[in-house]
XYZ file of C-alpha atoms in Angstrom:
399
model
C 0.793 -128.182 -81.344
C -2.180 -130.101 -81.301
C -1.992 -133.690 -82.155
C -4.066 -134.409 -85.765
C -7.045 -135.497 -83.871
C -6.270 -132.766 -80.980
C -5.410 -132.649 -77.602
C -1.517 -131.013 -76.327
C 2.146 -132.208 -76.914
C 3.711 -133.126 -73.802
C 4.723 -130.805 -71.654
C 8.794 -131.381 -70.489
C 8.285 -129.190 -67.430
C 4.972 -130.951 -66.066
C 5.383 -133.521 -63.702
C 4.253 -136.619 -65.955
C 1.699 -137.673 -62.688
C 0.000 -134.843 -63.501
C -1.195 -136.219 -67.261
C -4.048 -138.562 -68.339
C -3.614 -140.546 -71.528
C -7.507 -140.659 -72.595
C -8.257 -142.520 -75.654
C -10.987 -141.756 -77.462
C -13.367 -144.392 -79.573
C -14.266 -142.324 -82.084
C -15.296 -142.999 -86.480
C -16.003 -139.527 -86.879
C -12.822 -137.736 -87.954
C -15.220 -133.878 -86.670
C -16.037 -134.962 -83.564
C -12.488 -136.548 -82.903
C -11.294 -132.778 -83.985
C -13.337 -131.152 -81.719
C -12.599 -133.325 -78.804
C -8.888 -132.320 -79.573
C -9.912 -128.703 -79.448
C -12.030 -128.921 -76.639
C -8.838 -130.275 -74.720
C -6.265 -128.322 -76.492
C -7.979 -124.829 -75.433
C -8.629 -125.665 -71.996
C -4.520 -126.862 -71.235
C -5.938 -129.674 -69.829
C -2.948 -132.180 -69.606
C -4.400 -134.705 -71.509
C -2.401 -136.921 -73.825
C -5.316 -137.877 -76.515
C -5.035 -140.697 -78.670
C -8.116 -141.609 -81.408
C -9.276 -144.969 -82.163
C -11.185 -145.344 -84.985
C -13.323 -148.526 -84.134
C -13.010 -151.139 -81.374
C -10.307 -153.488 -82.966
C -8.136 -150.485 -83.256
C -8.674 -149.692 -79.575
C -7.967 -152.681 -78.073
C -4.366 -152.145 -80.084
C -4.237 -148.987 -78.161
C -5.449 -149.055 -74.571
C -2.724 -150.138 -73.077
C -1.591 -147.829 -70.577
C -4.291 -145.585 -70.937
C -5.870 -143.763 -67.694
C -9.636 -143.144 -69.306
C -11.885 -144.854 -72.613
C -13.951 -141.786 -73.956
C -16.032 -144.057 -75.822
C -19.099 -143.146 -78.674
C -21.486 -145.927 -78.302
C -22.077 -145.899 -82.882
C -18.815 -147.055 -84.089
C -18.163 -149.680 -87.245
C -17.887 -152.608 -85.535
C -20.083 -151.506 -81.945
C -23.126 -150.683 -81.543
C -24.550 -149.442 -78.530
C -24.270 -151.078 -75.172
C -22.348 -154.001 -76.928
C -19.345 -151.672 -77.654
C -19.125 -150.381 -74.267
C -19.544 -153.880 -72.646
C -16.393 -154.846 -74.872
C -14.435 -151.804 -73.653
C -15.331 -152.606 -69.868
C -14.030 -156.226 -70.557
C -10.694 -154.701 -72.005
C -10.167 -151.789 -70.632
C -9.113 -153.466 -66.941
C -7.566 -150.546 -64.957
C -9.255 -147.452 -66.812
C -12.038 -145.597 -66.389
C -14.780 -145.560 -69.287
C -16.814 -142.435 -70.369
C -19.568 -142.603 -73.122
C -20.565 -140.268 -75.726
C -23.957 -140.303 -76.804
C -26.147 -137.996 -79.019
C -28.980 -135.772 -78.363
C -31.370 -138.474 -78.709
C -29.515 -141.263 -77.284
C -28.804 -139.480 -74.078
C -30.984 -142.266 -72.078
C -28.769 -144.615 -73.197
C -25.728 -142.838 -71.318
C -28.253 -143.427 -68.109
C -28.077 -147.194 -69.207
C -24.388 -147.422 -69.533
C -23.768 -145.924 -66.160
C -25.655 -148.856 -64.878
C -23.412 -151.335 -66.913
C -20.210 -149.844 -65.482
C -19.230 -146.492 -67.412
C -18.092 -143.868 -64.661
C -19.731 -140.934 -66.640
C -21.526 -139.800 -70.099
C -21.226 -136.994 -71.724
C -24.096 -135.828 -74.742
C -22.417 -134.361 -77.855
C -22.446 -130.843 -78.342
C -23.242 -130.120 -74.536
C -19.668 -129.848 -73.306
C -16.860 -127.351 -73.454
C -12.888 -127.832 -72.947
C -13.956 -127.344 -68.980
C -16.709 -129.140 -68.369
C -15.015 -132.031 -70.633
C -11.770 -131.852 -68.550
C -13.246 -132.228 -65.413
C -15.698 -135.028 -66.743
C -12.369 -136.976 -67.485
C -10.494 -136.761 -64.235
C -13.756 -137.208 -62.258
C -14.151 -140.427 -63.856
C -10.227 -141.433 -63.425
C -10.547 -140.361 -60.085
C -14.150 -142.615 -59.100
C -12.440 -145.630 -61.163
C -9.381 -145.489 -58.640
C -11.776 -144.914 -55.963
C -14.123 -148.203 -57.182
C -10.638 -150.033 -57.503
C -8.990 -149.021 -54.345
C -12.761 -149.870 -52.550
C -12.944 -153.381 -54.648
C -9.185 -154.491 -53.005
C -10.005 -152.834 -49.954
C -13.108 -155.733 -49.769
C -11.274 -158.171 -51.250
C -8.476 -157.995 -48.316
C -11.211 -157.728 -45.508
C -12.977 -160.815 -47.059
C -9.605 -162.483 -46.870
C -9.170 -161.250 -43.496
C -12.287 -162.839 -41.936
C -11.683 -165.936 -43.844
C -8.491 -166.042 -42.448
C -9.543 -165.281 -39.002
C -12.475 -168.308 -39.233
C -9.992 -170.777 -40.635
C -7.802 -169.920 -37.474
C -10.112 -169.902 -34.731
C -11.244 -173.928 -35.999
C -7.433 -174.312 -35.560
C -7.150 -172.951 -32.129
C -7.455 -175.946 -29.852
C -10.278 -176.890 -27.417
C -9.287 -178.831 -24.417
C -10.186 -182.006 -24.404
C -11.283 -182.720 -20.497
C -13.730 -183.655 -18.378
C -12.519 -184.078 -15.072
C -13.034 -181.147 -12.280
C -10.066 -182.041 -9.842
C -7.956 -180.035 -11.352
C -8.564 -176.713 -13.499
C -6.917 -175.541 -16.767
C -6.136 -172.009 -17.824
C -4.709 -170.988 -21.079
C -3.567 -168.405 -22.804
C -2.346 -167.518 -26.412
C -1.147 -164.198 -28.078
C 0.777 -164.906 -31.485
C 3.820 -162.157 -32.241
C 2.492 -161.860 -36.014
C 0.310 -158.806 -36.253
C -3.048 -159.135 -36.809
C -2.859 -163.149 -36.388
C -5.018 -165.375 -34.522
C -1.968 -168.397 -34.376
C 1.833 -168.448 -34.751
C 4.287 -170.948 -34.552
C 3.843 -171.644 -30.522
C 1.059 -174.750 -29.679
C -0.407 -176.194 -26.802
C -2.831 -178.468 -26.167
C -4.706 -180.636 -23.577
C -6.057 -184.339 -23.626
C -8.174 -186.313 -21.007
C -7.062 -190.365 -21.826
C -8.661 -191.654 -18.274
C -10.494 -190.768 -15.858
C -7.093 -189.627 -13.538
C -5.003 -189.035 -16.548
C -4.670 -186.064 -18.086
C -1.792 -185.314 -21.049
C -0.546 -181.496 -21.233
C 1.664 -180.308 -23.805
C 3.173 -176.268 -24.967
C 5.529 -176.323 -27.973
C 7.257 -173.670 -29.880
C 8.061 -174.191 -33.700
C 11.207 -171.519 -34.686
C 9.875 -168.697 -37.067
C 6.878 -166.200 -37.034
C 5.260 -167.007 -40.465
C 2.537 -168.699 -42.106
C 4.233 -171.555 -42.518
C 5.655 -172.072 -39.145
C 1.724 -171.414 -37.375
C 0.876 -174.375 -39.773
C 3.381 -176.594 -38.792
C 2.469 -175.893 -35.094
C -1.002 -177.129 -35.724
C 0.016 -179.529 -37.238
C 2.188 -180.803 -34.356
C -0.386 -180.400 -32.302
C -2.640 -182.573 -34.004
C -0.484 -185.356 -34.095
C 0.689 -185.267 -30.546
C -3.066 -185.244 -30.012
C -3.844 -188.249 -32.413
C -1.355 -189.907 -30.689
C -2.178 -189.664 -27.112
C -5.613 -190.705 -28.279
C -3.865 -193.750 -29.891
C -2.736 -194.894 -26.799
C 1.369 -194.801 -28.106
C 3.353 -194.766 -25.122
C 4.527 -191.874 -23.478
C 8.016 -192.841 -24.541
C 7.515 -193.332 -27.845
C 4.969 -190.027 -28.111
C 8.081 -187.341 -28.774
C 10.323 -189.075 -31.416
C 7.030 -190.200 -33.056
C 6.266 -186.194 -32.980
C 9.582 -185.361 -34.245
C 9.297 -187.759 -37.169
C 6.421 -185.921 -38.506
C 8.177 -182.495 -38.023
C 11.252 -183.343 -40.272
C 8.626 -184.544 -42.530
C 6.696 -181.944 -42.672
C 9.002 -178.843 -42.650
C 9.852 -176.600 -45.493
C 13.257 -176.393 -44.791
C 15.519 -178.534 -43.001
C 16.735 -175.900 -40.542
C 13.256 -175.707 -38.941
C 13.449 -177.124 -35.258
C 10.652 -177.213 -32.463
C 11.126 -177.085 -28.766
C 8.184 -179.243 -26.793
C 7.337 -179.736 -23.070
C 4.950 -182.378 -22.048
C 3.532 -183.371 -18.781
C 1.178 -186.266 -17.770
C -0.925 -185.615 -14.773
C -1.967 -189.142 -12.691
C -4.608 -187.701 -10.598
C -5.448 -190.462 -8.035
C -1.133 -190.285 -7.009
C -0.920 -186.811 -7.465
C 2.305 -187.109 -9.296
C 3.563 -185.742 -12.684
C 5.887 -187.339 -15.393
C 7.226 -184.236 -17.193
C 9.559 -184.412 -21.039
C 11.345 -181.824 -21.818
C 12.790 -181.325 -25.482
C 14.489 -178.311 -25.671
C 11.827 -176.648 -23.688
C 11.860 -174.047 -20.647
C 10.816 -175.874 -17.608
C 7.100 -175.497 -16.200
C 7.071 -173.371 -12.831
C 5.902 -175.463 -9.673
C 3.456 -173.106 -7.632
C 3.420 -175.280 -4.195
C 3.413 -173.966 -0.435
C 3.787 -170.479 -1.320
C 7.091 -171.258 -3.071
C 8.069 -170.808 -6.683
C 10.422 -173.181 -8.502
C 10.883 -175.011 -11.986
C 10.577 -178.399 -12.236
C 14.439 -179.876 -12.432
C 13.871 -182.028 -15.795
C 16.479 -182.662 -18.051
C 16.451 -180.358 -21.156
C 16.669 -182.240 -23.898
C 16.866 -182.076 -27.463
C 15.283 -180.003 -29.526
C 13.011 -181.881 -31.950
C 14.352 -181.805 -35.874
C 17.962 -181.401 -34.711
C 19.631 -185.054 -34.219
C 16.657 -187.512 -32.682
C 16.392 -188.724 -29.280
C 14.575 -189.653 -26.713
C 13.627 -187.031 -23.820
C 14.196 -188.138 -20.396
C 11.557 -188.446 -17.972
C 10.875 -186.702 -15.227
C 8.579 -187.774 -12.103
C 6.956 -185.300 -9.785
C 5.501 -185.497 -6.553
C 3.112 -183.539 -5.101
C 3.402 -182.667 -2.007
C 0.226 -180.703 -1.259
C -3.113 -180.833 -3.136
C -2.984 -177.143 -3.211
C -0.602 -176.924 -6.369
C -0.432 -175.295 -9.979
C 2.083 -175.764 -13.041
C 3.020 -173.552 -15.110
C 3.630 -174.436 -18.887
C 5.275 -171.719 -21.175
C 6.893 -170.939 -24.542
C 10.119 -168.591 -24.607
C 8.182 -165.423 -25.689
C 6.764 -164.997 -22.490
C 10.955 -165.219 -20.915
C 12.940 -163.746 -24.068
C 11.447 -160.085 -23.141
C 14.075 -157.538 -21.803
C 14.406 -156.817 -18.338
C 15.743 -153.073 -18.113
C 17.830 -151.015 -20.482
C 20.803 -153.861 -21.154
C 20.923 -156.694 -22.837
C 19.854 -158.969 -19.717
C 16.643 -161.278 -20.573
C 13.817 -162.154 -17.830
C 14.462 -165.867 -18.404
C 13.469 -168.572 -16.074
C 15.101 -167.070 -12.770
C 12.466 -163.833 -13.265
C 9.671 -165.885 -14.275
C 9.957 -167.574 -11.410
C 10.205 -163.749 -9.636
C 7.502 -162.316 -11.049
C 4.933 -165.494 -9.844
C 7.089 -165.072 -6.176
C 5.723 -161.479 -5.913
C 3.025 -160.509 -3.240
C 1.265 -158.530 -5.875
C 0.179 -161.733 -7.473
C -1.604 -163.227 -4.765
C -4.514 -161.072 -5.408
C -4.440 -161.749 -8.958
C -6.712 -165.025 -9.806
C -5.670 -168.296 -10.911
C -7.582 -167.459 -14.347
C -6.244 -164.208 -14.808
C -2.803 -165.281 -13.684
C -1.426 -166.125 -17.430
C -2.553 -162.695 -18.980
C -0.977 -160.752 -15.709
C 2.381 -162.712 -16.090
C 2.230 -161.106 -19.558
C 1.308 -157.231 -18.881
C 4.849 -157.728 -15.982
C 6.578 -159.064 -18.712
C 5.630 -156.641 -20.786
C 6.389 -153.754 -18.321
C 10.103 -154.429 -17.518
C 10.380 -155.187 -20.985
C 9.228 -151.520 -21.647
C 7.182 -152.865 -24.582
C 4.823 -155.567 -26.077
C 6.886 -158.911 -26.031
C 7.894 -159.872 -29.711
C 6.976 -163.931 -29.906
C 4.379 -165.697 -29.524
C 3.687 -166.239 -26.086
C 0.843 -169.748 -24.908
C 0.704 -170.396 -21.596
C -0.766 -173.763 -19.834
C -2.262 -173.485 -16.198
C -3.118 -176.202 -14.324
C -4.047 -176.153 -11.034
C -5.336 -178.414 -8.385
C -7.349 -176.914 -4.913
C -6.022 -173.250 -4.516
C -3.234 -173.518 -6.903
C -0.586 -171.687 -4.577
């Protein structure tokens, strides 16, 4: 049966998602009844609600898909009424009803934000139903486009911010070359919980760090940036080498959001004139030394994770036998991939084996980190799940 002002009663056998709720704001009972009859005769699947004023519409607008608005109301006239409805309608579409003499107002109303306008006396049930449904779809399309644009703007803003947080090696020496690689595990991200940095403090002295904050989220990425910046500040401030990692651990423990969060770190101090290095590990995999055609892990003590139980890492002094060598520092995302179909991981011996392959001799040093990731992914049978950061510092021929 029709409602008092027209429109169809609910059909129990129709899916709720196929029906529309339309609020007609019209103070003329005759016009309101006519709209209801037009919708009823076309089996429009539209539930019609009627409000006779703007104040009444405000009370009934919740959950409405479309507002059909007469521009001549007792408490709102012309475009002022439309502006009030647009303000209160939230996600609902708005169609304007105009008289023949006010058709130009309909055009202005669309420019103001309405989805469509209808001229009284010039629509039948089919046209009215189609106009209301099209208005709802246009509104949804506009909302989707707006949300998409907001997401794109946020992503662009985040990308600019993340690029600004990526490290720029602070070095001027040409005695060694530093090649970097960074790829976060988070989808579409630019930075993750892994971090690296390079700082030169004297013409013959270079400091390097590679670290990994446990976890893969935005909070871990932010903490990784904080640790990198703190390490750079400590090094540039001339803090004694043995005190840098304990101070960095204090930063970690004060800035982490959960007590369970920890970090692993490998640091290297290069004394270029003496052709030697000092390596400190805090729960981090050891650097790999490429020299004399051989590859070997640096036998530095593993040390304890930062943030678990404070303890000063033990320094390991490394003497380079020649002026042709490379030192590869990396995070465990590179070595945690699987080897074959079993549970065996690539690990440090597997990575050493990749660097010892004859095929890598044809790979230039700048391309070597990316080549290693490609080989690790091939063996893993797919992309590596964790963040990967690498520093490759080379002197002379590098091998």
